[in-house]
Each structure stands twice: as structure tokens, then as C-alpha cells.
CSV table of C-alpha atoms and ligand atoms in Angstrom, one decimal:
chain,number,residue,atom,x,y,z
N,1,MET,CA,-22.4,-13.5,1.9
N,2,TYR,CA,-19.6,-11.7,3.4
N,3,SER,CA,-16.1,-11.3,2.9
N,4,LYS,CA,-13.2,-11.1,5.9
N,5,ILE,CA,-10.0,-11.0,6.1
N,6,THR,CA,-9.1,-14.6,8.0
N,7,GLY,CA,-4.9,-13.5,7.7
N,8,THR,CA,-2.5,-11.2,7.1
N,9,GLY,CA,1.1,-11.3,6.3
N,10,SER,CA,3.9,-9.2,5.2
N,11,TYR,CA,7.8,-8.8,4.0
N,12,LEU,CA,10.6,-6.4,4.0
N,13,PRO,CA,13.7,-6.6,2.3
N,14,GLU,CA,16.7,-7.2,5.0
N,15,LYS,CA,18.7,-3.9,4.0
N,16,ILE,CA,17.8,-1.0,5.5
N,17,LEU,CA,18.6,2.5,4.3
N,18,THR,CA,18.8,5.2,7.0
N,19,ASN,CA,18.3,8.8,6.5
N,20,GLN,CA,22.3,8.7,7.6
N,21,ASP,CA,23.3,6.4,4.6
N,22,LEU,CA,20.8,8.6,1.8
N,23,GLU,CA,22.8,11.9,3.2
N,24,ASN,CA,26.1,10.2,2.3
N,25,MET,CA,24.1,9.5,-1.4
N,26,VAL,CA,22.4,13.0,-2.0
N,27,GLU,CA,22.0,16.7,-0.8
N,28,THR,CA,19.6,16.2,2.3
N,29,SER,CA,19.9,15.8,5.7
N,30,ASP,CA,18.1,13.4,8.1
N,31,ASP,CA,16.6,16.3,9.7
N,32,TRP,CA,14.5,17.2,6.5
N,33,ILE,CA,13.8,13.8,5.7
N,34,ARG,CA,12.2,13.5,9.7
N,35,THR,CA,10.7,16.5,9.8
N,36,ARG,CA,8.9,16.7,5.9
N,37,THR,CA,8.1,13.3,6.1
N,38,GLY,CA,8.3,11.3,9.3
N,39,ILE,CA,10.5,8.2,7.9
N,40,THR,CA,13.8,7.5,9.2
N,41,GLN,CA,14.4,4.2,7.1
N,42,ARG,CA,13.4,2.4,4.5
N,43,HIS,CA,14.2,-1.4,3.5
N,44,ILE,CA,15.5,-2.6,0.3
N,45,ALA,CA,15.6,-5.4,-2.0
N,46,ARG,CA,18.7,-7.1,-3.1
N,47,ASP,CA,18.9,-6.5,-6.7
N,48,ASP,CA,18.3,-10.2,-7.9
N,49,GLN,CA,14.8,-9.7,-6.3
N,50,VAL,CA,11.8,-9.0,-8.0
N,51,ALA,CA,8.3,-8.3,-6.8
N,52,SER,CA,7.1,-11.7,-6.9
N,53,ASP,CA,9.7,-12.4,-4.4
N,54,LEU,CA,8.4,-10.2,-1.6
N,55,ALA,CA,4.8,-11.3,-2.4
N,56,LEU,CA,5.7,-14.9,-2.0
N,57,TYR,CA,7.0,-14.2,1.6
N,58,ALA,CA,4.0,-11.8,2.1
N,59,SER,CA,1.5,-14.4,1.1
N,60,GLN,CA,2.8,-17.6,2.7
N,61,ASN,CA,2.9,-15.6,6.0
N,62,ALA,CA,-1.0,-15.0,5.3
N,63,MET,CA,-1.9,-18.3,4.6
N,64,LYS,CA,-0.3,-19.4,7.6
N,65,ALA,CA,-2.1,-17.1,9.9
N,66,ALA,CA,-5.5,-17.9,8.0
N,67,GLY,CA,-4.7,-21.6,8.8
N,68,ILE,CA,-5.3,-22.2,4.7
N,69,SER,CA,-3.0,-23.6,2.4
N,70,ASN,CA,-1.9,-23.0,-1.1
N,71,LYS,CA,-4.8,-26.0,-2.3
N,72,ASP,CA,-7.5,-23.3,-1.1
N,73,ILE,CA,-7.0,-20.1,-2.3
N,74,ASP,CA,-8.5,-19.7,-5.7
N,75,LEU,CA,-8.1,-16.1,-6.5
N,76,ILE,CA,-5.1,-14.3,-6.9
N,77,ILE,CA,-4.8,-10.5,-7.1
N,78,VAL,CA,-1.5,-8.7,-6.5
N,79,ALA,CA,-1.5,-4.4,-6.5
N,80,THR,CA,1.7,-3.4,-7.9
N,81,THR,CA,3.7,-0.8,-9.7
N,82,THR,CA,6.7,-2.4,-9.8
N,83,PRO,CA,6.0,-5.5,-11.9
N,84,ASP,CA,8.5,-8.6,-12.2
N,85,MET,CA,8.0,-7.8,-16.1
N,86,ILE,CA,5.6,-6.5,-19.0
N,87,PHE,CA,4.0,-9.5,-18.6
N,88,PRO,CA,3.0,-12.6,-17.6
N,89,SER,CA,1.7,-10.6,-14.6
N,90,THR,CA,3.2,-10.9,-11.3
N,91,ALA,CA,0.2,-12.5,-10.6
N,92,CYS,CA,0.4,-15.2,-12.6
N,93,ILE,CA,4.1,-15.4,-10.9
N,94,LEU,CA,3.1,-15.8,-7.8
N,95,GLN,CA,0.7,-17.9,-8.8
N,96,ASN,CA,3.5,-20.9,-10.0
N,97,LYS,CA,5.6,-19.6,-7.3
N,98,LEU,CA,2.9,-20.6,-4.7
N,99,GLY,CA,2.5,-24.1,-6.6
N,100,ILE,CA,-1.3,-23.1,-7.4
N,101,GLU,CA,-2.1,-24.8,-9.9
N,102,ASN,CA,-5.6,-22.9,-11.6
N,103,CYS,CA,-7.0,-20.0,-10.2
N,104,PRO,CA,-7.7,-17.0,-11.5
N,105,ALA,CA,-4.6,-14.2,-11.2
N,106,PHE,CA,-4.1,-10.8,-12.4
N,107,ASP,CA,-2.2,-7.8,-11.5
N,108,VAL,CA,-4.2,-4.1,-10.4
N,109,GLN,CA,-2.2,-1.1,-11.0
N,110,ALA,CA,-3.6,1.5,-9.4
N,111,VAL,CA,-0.1,2.8,-7.6
N,112,CYS,CA,-0.3,3.6,-4.1
N,113,SER,CA,-4.4,3.1,-4.2
N,114,GLY,CA,-3.4,-0.5,-5.3
N,115,PHE,CA,-4.2,-2.5,-2.9
N,116,VAL,CA,-7.3,-0.9,-1.8
N,117,TYR,CA,-8.5,-1.1,-5.3
N,118,ALA,CA,-7.2,-5.0,-4.9
N,119,LEU,CA,-9.3,-5.5,-2.3
N,120,ALA,CA,-12.1,-4.2,-3.1
N,121,THR,CA,-12.1,-6.4,-6.8
N,122,ALA,CA,-11.6,-9.7,-4.3
N,123,ASP,CA,-14.6,-8.7,-1.7
N,124,MET,CA,-16.6,-8.7,-5.3
N,125,PHE,CA,-15.4,-12.4,-6.1
N,126,VAL,CA,-16.1,-13.7,-2.7
N,127,SER,CA,-18.9,-11.4,-1.1
N,128,SER,CA,-20.6,-13.2,-4.6
N,129,GLY,CA,-19.8,-16.5,-4.1
N,130,LYS,CA,-17.7,-16.6,-6.9
N,131,CYS,CA,-14.4,-17.5,-4.6
N,132,ARG,CA,-13.8,-19.3,-1.4
N,133,ASN,CA,-10.3,-17.6,-0.4
N,134,ALA,CA,-8.7,-14.9,-2.5
N,135,LEU,CA,-5.0,-14.1,-1.4
N,136,VAL,CA,-4.8,-10.1,-2.3
N,137,VAL,CA,-1.0,-9.0,-1.9
N,138,GLY,CA,0.6,-5.3,-2.3
N,139,THR,CA,3.9,-5.5,-3.1
N,140,GLU,CA,6.3,-2.8,-4.6
N,141,ILE,CA,10.4,-2.7,-5.1
N,142,TYR,CA,10.5,1.2,-5.4
N,143,SER,CA,13.7,1.5,-5.5
N,144,LYS,CA,14.4,-0.5,-8.8
N,145,ILE,CA,12.5,2.7,-10.8
N,146,ILE,CA,14.3,5.7,-8.2
N,147,ASP,CA,16.9,8.1,-9.4
N,148,TRP,CA,19.2,7.8,-6.9
N,149,ASN,CA,20.9,11.3,-7.6
N,150,ASP,CA,17.1,12.8,-7.2
N,151,ARG,CA,17.1,14.0,-3.7
N,152,SER,CA,13.6,15.0,-3.9
N,153,THR,CA,11.7,11.5,-4.5
N,154,CYS,CA,14.6,8.8,-3.5
N,155,VAL,CA,14.5,9.3,0.2
N,156,LEU,CA,10.7,9.2,0.3
N,157,PHE,CA,10.5,5.2,-1.0
N,158,GLY,CA,11.0,2.1,0.0
N,159,ASP,CA,10.4,-1.8,-0.9
N,160,GLY,CA,7.7,-4.3,1.1
N,161,ALA,CA,5.1,-6.5,0.2
N,162,GLY,CA,2.0,-6.9,2.0
N,163,ALA,CA,-0.9,-9.6,2.2
N,164,VAL,CA,-4.1,-10.7,3.2
N,165,ILE,CA,-6.8,-13.7,2.7
N,166,LEU,CA,-10.0,-12.6,1.9
N,167,SER,CA,-12.7,-15.8,2.5
N,168,GLN,CA,-16.3,-16.1,2.4
N,169,SER,CA,-17.8,-15.3,5.9
N,170,ASN,CA,-21.4,-15.8,7.3
N,171,ALA,CA,-20.7,-12.2,9.1
N,172,PRO,CA,-19.2,-9.0,8.2
N,173,GLY,CA,-16.0,-8.4,7.2
N,174,ILE,CA,-16.0,-5.6,4.4
N,175,LEU,CA,-18.5,-3.7,5.4
N,176,SER,CA,-18.4,-1.1,2.2
N,177,THR,CA,-15.5,0.2,-0.2
N,178,HIS,CA,-15.4,3.2,-2.3
N,179,LEU,CA,-12.8,3.8,-5.3
N,180,HIS,CA,-12.2,6.9,-7.0
N,181,ALA,CA,-10.1,8.2,-10.1
N,182,SER,CA,-9.3,11.4,-12.0
N,183,GLY,CA,-7.3,11.3,-14.4
N,184,SER,CA,-6.8,14.7,-15.5
N,185,TYR,CA,-4.0,14.4,-12.8
N,186,SER,CA,-2.0,11.9,-14.8
N,187,ASN,CA,1.3,14.1,-15.4
N,188,VAL,CA,1.5,15.5,-11.2
N,189,LEU,CA,2.3,11.8,-10.7
N,190,SER,CA,3.9,9.4,-12.4
N,191,ALA,CA,6.7,7.1,-13.6
N,192,PRO,CA,6.2,8.2,-17.4
N,193,GLY,CA,8.5,6.3,-19.6
N,194,SER,CA,7.7,3.6,-22.2
N,195,ILE,CA,9.3,0.1,-23.9
N,196,SER,CA,9.5,0.5,-27.0
N,197,GLY,CA,11.8,-1.0,-30.2
N,198,GLY,CA,13.6,-2.3,-27.1
N,199,LYS,CA,14.6,0.6,-25.0
N,200,VAL,CA,12.7,2.6,-22.5
N,201,GLN,CA,11.5,5.5,-23.8
N,202,GLY,CA,11.2,8.9,-22.0
N,203,ASP,CA,11.8,8.9,-18.3
N,204,PRO,CA,11.9,5.5,-16.7
N,205,TYR,CA,11.8,7.6,-12.9
N,206,ILE,CA,9.3,8.7,-10.9
N,207,SER,CA,8.4,12.5,-11.5
N,208,MET,CA,6.3,14.2,-9.3
N,209,GLU,CA,5.2,17.5,-7.7
N,210,GLY,CA,5.6,17.2,-4.2
N,211,SER,CA,2.9,20.2,-2.9
N,212,THR,CA,0.2,19.0,-5.3
N,213,VAL,CA,0.4,15.7,-4.6
N,214,PHE,CA,0.3,16.6,-0.6
N,215,LYS,CA,-2.7,19.3,-0.9
N,216,PHE,CA,-4.7,16.9,-3.2
N,217,ALA,CA,-4.3,13.3,-0.8
N,218,VAL,CA,-5.7,15.2,2.6
N,219,LYS,CA,-8.2,17.1,0.5
N,220,VAL,CA,-9.4,13.5,-0.9
N,221,LEU,CA,-9.2,11.3,1.6
N,222,GLU,CA,-10.9,13.4,4.5
N,223,GLU,CA,-13.6,12.8,1.5
N,224,VAL,CA,-12.9,9.0,0.9
N,225,VAL,CA,-13.1,8.2,4.8
N,226,GLN,CA,-16.7,10.3,5.4
N,227,GLU,CA,-18.2,8.6,2.3
N,228,ALA,CA,-17.2,5.3,3.6
N,229,VAL,CA,-18.6,6.2,7.2
N,230,SER,CA,-21.6,8.0,6.1
N,231,GLN,CA,-22.7,5.3,3.7
N,232,ASN,CA,-22.8,2.9,7.2
N,233,ASN,CA,-24.5,5.7,9.1
N,234,LEU,CA,-21.4,6.0,11.1
N,235,GLN,CA,-19.0,8.6,12.1
N,236,ALA,CA,-15.0,9.1,12.2
N,237,ALA,CA,-15.3,9.0,16.0
N,238,ASP,CA,-16.6,5.0,15.0
N,239,ILE,CA,-14.0,4.4,13.3
N,240,ASP,CA,-11.3,2.2,15.9
N,241,TRP,CA,-7.9,1.7,13.7
N,242,LEU,CA,-7.4,4.0,11.0
N,243,VAL,CA,-5.0,1.7,8.6
N,244,PRO,CA,-4.1,5.2,6.2
N,245,HIS,CA,-1.7,4.7,3.2
N,246,GLN,CA,2.3,5.5,4.5
N,247,ALA,CA,3.5,8.3,2.3
N,248,ASN,CA,4.2,10.9,4.9
N,249,ILE,CA,3.4,11.0,8.1
N,250,ARG,CA,2.2,14.8,8.1
N,251,ILE,CA,-0.2,13.6,5.5
N,252,ILE,CA,-2.1,10.7,7.5
N,253,GLN,CA,-1.8,13.4,10.7
N,254,SER,CA,-3.2,16.3,8.7
N,255,THR,CA,-6.0,13.5,7.5
N,256,ALA,CA,-6.6,12.1,10.9
N,257,LYS,CA,-6.8,15.7,12.3
N,258,LYS,CA,-9.6,16.6,9.8
N,259,LEU,CA,-11.1,13.5,10.6
N,260,GLY,CA,-10.9,14.3,14.2
N,261,ILE,CA,-9.5,10.9,14.8
N,262,PRO,CA,-6.6,10.8,17.7
N,263,MET,CA,-3.5,9.5,16.7
N,264,ASP,CA,-3.6,6.7,19.1
N,265,LYS,CA,-5.9,5.5,16.7
N,266,VAL,CA,-3.7,5.6,13.6
N,267,VAL,CA,-1.5,2.7,12.2
N,268,VAL,CA,1.7,4.5,11.8
N,269,ALA,CA,4.6,2.6,9.6
N,270,VAL,CA,5.6,5.4,7.7
N,271,ASP,CA,8.8,6.3,9.8
N,272,LYS,CA,10.1,2.3,9.4
N,273,HIS,CA,9.2,1.7,5.7
N,274,GLY,CA,8.7,5.0,4.4
N,275,ASN,CA,6.1,4.8,0.9
N,276,THR,CA,6.0,1.6,-0.1
N,277,SER,CA,3.2,2.2,-2.4
N,278,ALA,CA,0.6,-0.4,-3.0
N,279,ALA,CA,2.3,-2.5,0.0
N,280,SER,CA,1.4,-0.7,2.4
N,281,ILE,CA,-1.6,-0.7,4.0
N,282,PRO,CA,-1.1,-4.1,3.9
N,283,LEU,CA,2.7,-3.9,5.9
N,284,ALA,CA,0.7,-1.4,8.4
N,285,LEU,CA,-2.1,-3.2,8.6
N,286,ASP,CA,-0.1,-6.7,9.5
N,287,ILE,CA,2.0,-4.9,12.0
N,288,ALA,CA,-1.3,-3.9,13.7
N,289,VAL,CA,-2.7,-7.2,13.8
N,290,ARG,CA,0.1,-9.1,14.3
N,291,ASP,CA,1.1,-7.0,17.7
N,292,GLY,CA,-2.8,-7.2,18.5
N,293,ARG,CA,-3.6,-3.4,18.7
N,294,ILE,CA,-6.1,-4.8,15.8
N,295,HIS,CA,-9.0,-6.9,17.8
N,296,PRO,CA,-12.2,-9.0,16.6
N,297,GLY,CA,-15.0,-6.7,16.5
N,298,GLN,CA,-13.4,-3.5,15.6
N,299,LEU,CA,-14.0,-1.3,12.7
N,300,VAL,CA,-11.5,-0.5,10.6
N,301,LEU,CA,-11.0,2.0,7.3
N,302,LEU,CA,-8.2,1.5,4.9
N,303,GLU,CA,-7.4,4.4,2.7
N,304,GLY,CA,-4.9,5.6,0.2
N,305,VAL,CA,-4.2,7.7,-2.2
N,306,GLY,CA,-2.1,7.1,-5.6
N,307,GLY,CA,-1.0,8.5,-8.8
N,308,GLY,CA,-3.7,8.6,-11.5
N,309,PHE,CA,-4.6,10.2,-8.9
N,310,THR,CA,-6.9,7.6,-7.7
N,311,TRP,CA,-7.6,6.9,-4.2
N,312,GLY,CA,-10.2,5.0,-2.2
N,313,ALA,CA,-11.1,3.3,1.0
N,314,VAL,CA,-12.6,-0.3,2.5
N,315,LEU,CA,-14.1,0.0,6.0
N,316,LEU,CA,-14.2,-3.2,7.5
N,317,ARG,CA,-15.5,-5.0,10.9
N,318,TRP,CA,-12.1,-7.2,12.0
M,401,LIG,O1,1.7,7.9,-2.0
M,401,LIG,C1,1.5,8.9,-2.6
M,401,LIG,C2,2.4,10.1,-3.7
M,401,LIG,N1,3.4,10.6,-2.4
M,401,LIG,C3,3.2,11.2,-1.7
M,401,LIG,O2,2.5,11.3,-1.3
M,401,LIG,C4,3.7,12.7,-1.3
M,401,LIG,C5,3.6,14.0,-0.9
M,401,LIG,N2,3.8,15.2,-1.1
M,401,LIG,C6,4.9,15.2,0.2
M,401,LIG,O3,5.3,14.2,0.6
M,401,LIG,C7,6.2,16.2,0.2
M,401,LIG,O4,5.5,17.4,-1.1
M,401,LIG,C8,7.2,15.9,0.4
M,401,LIG,C9,7.7,15.4,1.5
M,401,LIG,C10,7.5,15.4,-1.5
M,401,LIG,C11,7.8,17.6,-0.1
M,401,LIG,O5,7.8,18.2,1.4
M,401,LIG,P1,7.4,20.0,1.1
M,401,LIG,O6,7.1,20.5,2.0
M,401,LIG,O7,6.2,19.9,-0.3
M,401,LIG,O8,8.7,20.5,0.4
M,401,LIG,P2,9.1,21.1,-0.7
M,401,LIG,O9,8.6,20.5,-1.9
M,401,LIG,O10,7.7,22.8,-1.0
M,401,LIG,O11,10.2,21.8,-0.4
M,401,LIG,C12,10.6,22.5,0.3
M,401,LIG,C13,12.4,22.6,-0.3
M,401,LIG,C14,12.5,22.7,-1.7
M,401,LIG,O12,13.7,23.9,-1.6
M,401,LIG,P3,12.9,25.4,-1.9
M,401,LIG,O13,12.9,25.6,-3.0
M,401,LIG,O14,12.3,25.6,-1.0
M,401,LIG,O15,14.7,26.3,-2.1
M,401,LIG,C15,13.1,21.6,-2.5
M,401,LIG,O16,14.4,22.0,-3.3
M,401,LIG,O17,13.0,21.6,0.0
M,401,LIG,C16,14.4,20.9,-1.0
M,401,LIG,N3,14.3,19.6,-0.9
M,401,LIG,C17,14.8,19.1,-0.2
M,401,LIG,N4,15.7,19.4,0.8
M,401,LIG,C18,16.4,18.3,1.9
M,401,LIG,C19,13.2,18.3,-1.7
M,401,LIG,N5,13.5,17.1,-1.4
M,401,LIG,C20,15.0,17.3,-0.4
M,401,LIG,C21,15.6,16.5,0.3
M,401,LIG,N6,16.2,17.3,1.1
M,401,LIG,N7,15.2,15.8,0.2
């Protein structure tokens, strides 16, 4: 038995924050942001929106695309770094909002690799026959954990959600999944605050050594893509669509160049979304599916890297 993505969906909050808007908030320029990151705008959630609200719309769109109803979902996995609350999990809150009565529901915390981790986990449930239709979501509201006075991070991130339905299938589907982590890099990219005694202890905002993350990202993304294709006796040139984590256009271009994959086979959404962490891959995937770029039978590779460090890839036949 195999697992196959049978529907995708996404949701972006209405409010758009442009580079020009940011010029009025911190000492930065549209030119710096575009040339260093490729980002021109990002979406920002309303103050009263939480990650499960964004996830709800993305999930409903994915269920509609898959032609299934909430009664058909028997597993919910939510990848998020910005959960609604400490507990219950955002997956349980989403389950209730979707009106689903009883199925396993849990969150995965692997930062920007979260969706790849969640999809790999769902694949194990579905391909082993334990579940028929898994709802796998990446949803983030980074605008709540960004220091809007810190120009080195506030220009990079955005809010959004993406979702897929992973269903049982007689034909693949997901060909292989590849997950990695190295906790020795935990200080390089973190939001180190914690709650104790009713207060946030330590720095509650994102802190990042940007150039260290950049170099590490390009190195491990190339490695994990090579690992995925070689395990399937394929080559990078066989990939029809690379759907990378959307952090920085220069990371995406450098990885594609090292792999010898032309940019017209790479799905890019970072210009319009910024870095939406665990939501970025399913958001980009949904766009490329809905605009007709990704066709049945094509080879698609999803890859991401993020805080932890964590990184991984999912190779699949659409
Ligand atoms: O999702 C995974 C997590 N994150 C990432 O993948 C991000 C990975 N890193 C990056 O994308 C890039 O390293 C950044 C976009 C964060 C930074 O680009 P960079 O080319 O590595 O620039 P830099 O950090 O070396 O900074 C260059 C200069 C510095 O000034 P000095 O020291 O050269 O005078 C910064 O202070 O740019 C300055 N700078 C800015 N200037 C204008 C940093 N942020 C800004 C800004 N506007 N927003």
C-alpha cells in the first residue's frame, strides 16, 4: 500500500505588508530586501487570528480539492512553530474547528522543516494501513514572534497556511522520505524564550545568525536531494518540480544550481509570501498544483531546512 497526495489547499491572511511599508518601520530598503532575499511582500495575520484559523481555511480547501469531507479524515498532523497556545495542540484545536469527532491529532515542531517532517510521519500511518486519509498542515503566524524593530529578521517572515490530504493508494505516491536533525546548531536559529512563573523568560523573539544558516542550508539541501534521488535510482535531472522551503531566493537558486536543476523547474513563492516557515512548502505546492504546472505522473521533490537544525525531503510521484 502507498500514500498519495489527493488534494492541496492554502490560505494567506488578507493584509499585505510590502517592502515599502517596512521602509517606514525600520532602517531598510526595498532594494536591500529584494536583492538579498527576493522578497517583495508578505501577508500578516490579524491580531485576533491564531494558527488554527489559518489552518482551518487551508484544510477546507484541501478537503474540497480531494473531494472528501471532514468525516473521511482519520489523522491530523499540524506542523507549526507558532501554536495557538502551549496546549492543547493546534491539531486538536483544528480538529474541533473542523467538526471532526475522533481521530488522532498532534503537532510536529521542526520549524521550517515541519511540513516535511509531518508529511513523512503521515506517510508512515497511511502507507502502513493505519489511516485512510490524513490531513497534514503547515500553519504559521511568525508576525507574533518577530521583533518588529529588528531589521535583520522582521523583513524575512510572513504568515500563512498550507495543507494536503494524504490518502491510501495502490500506486505511489510518496516514494521516499528523508529526515535529519543536528541539535548542536540550536543556538544559530532560535526563539529562545520560555514561559515560567506566568511570564516569558529570556528573549521571546527570533534570533538568527543569517549567514551561518544560509551556508548550512545550501549544503544540506543539496545533500538531502541527492540522497532522495539516489535511493530511488534516479538523478536530480529527473525531477520535474522542485518545491523548496521558501526562505530566500538566493538559497533556492544556489541549491538548484548545485543540483543542476534549471529555475523553470523550481516553484518559487518567496517573493510574494516571504518565509512562512512550516507553511511555505504546502503553500508553494498548492499554487503550482492549482495553476496547472504540476501534472499527474510527474516527479516532485519537496525539501526544507530550519531551526534545530532540522532538514529533510519527500520525493513523490504526482
Ligand atoms: O527558514 C530558515 C531560516 N532562515 C533562513 O534560511 C535565512 C538564511 N539567511 C539569509 O537568508 C541571509 O543570510 C539574510 C537575508 C538573513 C542576510 O543576508 P546576507 O547577505 O547574509 O547579509 P548579512 O547578514 O551578511 O548582512 C549584510 C549587511 C549587514 O551590514 P554590515 O555589517 O555589512 O554593515 C547588516 O547589518 O546588511 C545589513 N542588514 C540590512 N540592511 C538593510 C541586515 N538586515 C538588513 C535590512 N536592511 N533589513
